[in-house]
Tab-separated table of C-alpha atoms in Angstrom:
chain	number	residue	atom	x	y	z
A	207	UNK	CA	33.536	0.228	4.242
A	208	UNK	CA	32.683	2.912	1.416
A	209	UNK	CA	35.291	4.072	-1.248
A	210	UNK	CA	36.034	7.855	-0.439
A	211	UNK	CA	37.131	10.142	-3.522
A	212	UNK	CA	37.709	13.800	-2.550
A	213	UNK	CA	35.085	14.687	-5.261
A	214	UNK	CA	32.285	13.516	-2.716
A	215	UNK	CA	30.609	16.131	-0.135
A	216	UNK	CA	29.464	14.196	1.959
A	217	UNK	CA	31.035	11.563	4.847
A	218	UNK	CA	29.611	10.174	7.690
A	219	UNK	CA	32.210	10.996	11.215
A	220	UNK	CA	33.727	7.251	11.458
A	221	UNK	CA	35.237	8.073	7.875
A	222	UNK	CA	37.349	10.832	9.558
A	223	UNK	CA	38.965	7.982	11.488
A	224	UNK	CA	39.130	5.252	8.991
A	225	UNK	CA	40.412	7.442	5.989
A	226	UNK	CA	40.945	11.252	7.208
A	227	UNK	CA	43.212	12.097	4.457
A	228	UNK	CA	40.706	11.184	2.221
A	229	UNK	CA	38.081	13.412	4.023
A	230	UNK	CA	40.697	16.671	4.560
A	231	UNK	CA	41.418	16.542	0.966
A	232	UNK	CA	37.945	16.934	-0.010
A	233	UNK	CA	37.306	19.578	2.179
A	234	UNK	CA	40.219	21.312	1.275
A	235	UNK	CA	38.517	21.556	-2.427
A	236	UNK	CA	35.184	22.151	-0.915
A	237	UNK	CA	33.344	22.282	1.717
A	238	UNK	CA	32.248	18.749	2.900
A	239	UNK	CA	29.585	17.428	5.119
A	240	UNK	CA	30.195	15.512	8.208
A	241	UNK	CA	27.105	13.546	8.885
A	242	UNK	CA	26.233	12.361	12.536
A	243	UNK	CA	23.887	9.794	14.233
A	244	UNK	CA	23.828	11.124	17.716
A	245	UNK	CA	23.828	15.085	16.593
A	246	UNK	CA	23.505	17.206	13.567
A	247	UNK	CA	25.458	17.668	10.525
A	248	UNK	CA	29.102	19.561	10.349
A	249	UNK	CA	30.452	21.405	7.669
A	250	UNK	CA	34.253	20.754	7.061
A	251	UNK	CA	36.085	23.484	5.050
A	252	UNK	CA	39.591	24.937	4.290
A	253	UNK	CA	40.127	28.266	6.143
A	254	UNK	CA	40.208	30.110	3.170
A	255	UNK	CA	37.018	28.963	2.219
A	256	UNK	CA	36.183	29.975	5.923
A	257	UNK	CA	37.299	33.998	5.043
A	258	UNK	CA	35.870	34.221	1.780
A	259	UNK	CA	31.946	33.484	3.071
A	260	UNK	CA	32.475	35.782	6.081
A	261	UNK	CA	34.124	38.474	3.050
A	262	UNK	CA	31.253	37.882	1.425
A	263	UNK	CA	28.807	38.349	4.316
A	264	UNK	CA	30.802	41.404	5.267
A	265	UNK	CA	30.179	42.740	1.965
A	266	UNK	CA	26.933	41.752	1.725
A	267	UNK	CA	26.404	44.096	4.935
A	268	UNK	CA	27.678	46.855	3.077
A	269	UNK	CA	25.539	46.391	0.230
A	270	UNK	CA	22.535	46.094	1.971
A	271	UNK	CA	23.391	49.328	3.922
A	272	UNK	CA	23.904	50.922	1.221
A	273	UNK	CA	20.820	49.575	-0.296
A	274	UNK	CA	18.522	50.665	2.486
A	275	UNK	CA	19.901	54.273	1.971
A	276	UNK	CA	17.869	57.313	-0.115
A	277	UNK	CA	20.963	59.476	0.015
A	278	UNK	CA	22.518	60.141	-3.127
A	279	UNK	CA	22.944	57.806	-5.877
A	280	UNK	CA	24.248	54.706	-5.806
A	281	UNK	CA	27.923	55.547	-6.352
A	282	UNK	CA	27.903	58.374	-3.900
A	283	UNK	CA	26.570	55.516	-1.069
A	284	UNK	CA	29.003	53.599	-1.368
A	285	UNK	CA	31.799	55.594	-1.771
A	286	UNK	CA	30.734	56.443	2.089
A	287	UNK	CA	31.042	53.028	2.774
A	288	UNK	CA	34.185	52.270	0.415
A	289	UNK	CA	35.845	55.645	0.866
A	290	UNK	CA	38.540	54.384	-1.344
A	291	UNK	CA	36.305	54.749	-4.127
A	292	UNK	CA	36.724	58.703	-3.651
A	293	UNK	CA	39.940	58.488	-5.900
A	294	UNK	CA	38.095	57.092	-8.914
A	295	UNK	CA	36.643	59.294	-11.311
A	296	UNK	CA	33.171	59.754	-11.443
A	297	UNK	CA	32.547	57.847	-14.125
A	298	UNK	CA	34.322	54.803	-12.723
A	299	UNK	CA	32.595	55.111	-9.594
A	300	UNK	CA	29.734	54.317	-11.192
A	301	UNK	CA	30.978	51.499	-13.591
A	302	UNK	CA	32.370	50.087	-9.954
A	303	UNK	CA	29.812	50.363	-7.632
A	304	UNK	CA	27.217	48.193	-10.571
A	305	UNK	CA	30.373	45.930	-11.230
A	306	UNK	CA	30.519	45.122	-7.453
A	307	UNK	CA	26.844	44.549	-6.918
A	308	UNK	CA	26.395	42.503	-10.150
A	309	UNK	CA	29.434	40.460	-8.552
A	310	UNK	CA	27.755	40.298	-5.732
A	311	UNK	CA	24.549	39.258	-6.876
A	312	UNK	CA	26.295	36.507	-8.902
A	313	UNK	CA	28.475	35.230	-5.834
A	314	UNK	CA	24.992	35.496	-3.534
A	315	UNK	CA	22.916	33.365	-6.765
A	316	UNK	CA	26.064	30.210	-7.168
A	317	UNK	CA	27.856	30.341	-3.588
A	318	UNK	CA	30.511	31.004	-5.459
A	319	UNK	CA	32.333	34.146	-2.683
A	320	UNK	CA	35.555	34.658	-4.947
A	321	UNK	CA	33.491	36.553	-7.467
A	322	UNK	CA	32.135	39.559	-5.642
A	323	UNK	CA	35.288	39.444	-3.502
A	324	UNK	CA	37.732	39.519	-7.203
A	325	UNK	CA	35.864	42.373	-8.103
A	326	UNK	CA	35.812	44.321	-5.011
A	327	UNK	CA	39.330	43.715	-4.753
A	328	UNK	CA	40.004	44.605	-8.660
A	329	UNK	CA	38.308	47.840	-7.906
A	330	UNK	CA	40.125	48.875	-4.644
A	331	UNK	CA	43.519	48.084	-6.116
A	332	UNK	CA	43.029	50.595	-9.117
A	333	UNK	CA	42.032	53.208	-6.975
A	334	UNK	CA	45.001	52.620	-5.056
A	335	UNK	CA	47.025	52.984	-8.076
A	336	UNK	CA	45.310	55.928	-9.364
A	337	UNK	CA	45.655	57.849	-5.638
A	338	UNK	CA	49.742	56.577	-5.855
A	339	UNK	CA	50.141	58.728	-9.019
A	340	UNK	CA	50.023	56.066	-11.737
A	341	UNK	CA	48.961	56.064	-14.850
A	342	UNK	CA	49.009	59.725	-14.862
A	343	UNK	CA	52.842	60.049	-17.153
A	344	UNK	CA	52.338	59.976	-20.720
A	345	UNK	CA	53.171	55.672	-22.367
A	346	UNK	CA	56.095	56.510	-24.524
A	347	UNK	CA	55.180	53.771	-27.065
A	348	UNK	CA	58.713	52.061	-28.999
A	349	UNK	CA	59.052	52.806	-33.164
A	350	UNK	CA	59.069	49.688	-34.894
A	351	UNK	CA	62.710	50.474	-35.481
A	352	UNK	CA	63.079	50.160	-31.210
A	353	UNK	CA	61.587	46.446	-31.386
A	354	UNK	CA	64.814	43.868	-30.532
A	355	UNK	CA	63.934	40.377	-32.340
A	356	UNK	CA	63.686	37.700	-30.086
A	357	UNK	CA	66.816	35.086	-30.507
């Protein structure tokens, strides 16, 4: 019988009898594979693992969409398909729709899904903020003179 640490990927299906805790921990850190003699291989993962490749597939749909377009530069396509990105300046619609594909790219080049997804996310959220109104008061900065000490 082999040793199982969760840092392993791969486990052949009579170790999810023998030592299944050992197995679901490892696949809740990463995907694992489940090898078979009488079938092909499965791929164990968490479910959040599970949402953040389709994410990432769903986004890489939109990107190749708006790839495939002529229409416009590259902010203006994808603030059709990320409508959201209307209440961003132009400017920032720009700097968001490179800092989304860049993302992208680098999620797409290490497997790595949480990186385009962050910076989608990053983007959408301040765009939410700046259609809610905020950030548009004046910061009233404190004096020196303001500044409590801390005890």
């Amino acid at each position: 019988m082999s040793t199982l640490t969760p840092s392993r990927t791969t486990f052949q299906s009579s170790d999810l009898s023998r030592s299944s805790a050992e197995v679901f921990a490892a696949a809740a850190d990463h995907p694992v594979e489940v090898t078979r003699r009488d079938g092909e291989s499965l791929v164990l993962m968490s479910g959040s693992a599970d949402r953040a490749r389709t994410s990432l597939l769903e986004l890489a749909a939109q990107l190749v969409a708006v790839s495939t377009s002529t229409d416009g530069t590259l902010a203006t396509r994808m603030s059709d398909r990320f409508p959201w990105m209307l209440a961003l300046s132009a400017t920032d619609q720009e700097a968001c729709a490179n800092d989304v594909l860049s993302a992208a790219r680098a999620s797409f080049a290490t497997n790595q899904p949480h990186l385009a997804i962050a910076e989608l996310t990053s983007w959408r959220e301040t765009a939410t903020a700046i259609a809610a109104g905020l950030g548009k008061e004046p910061v009233e900065w404190l004096d020196d003179a303001e500044l409590i000490e801390r005890p």
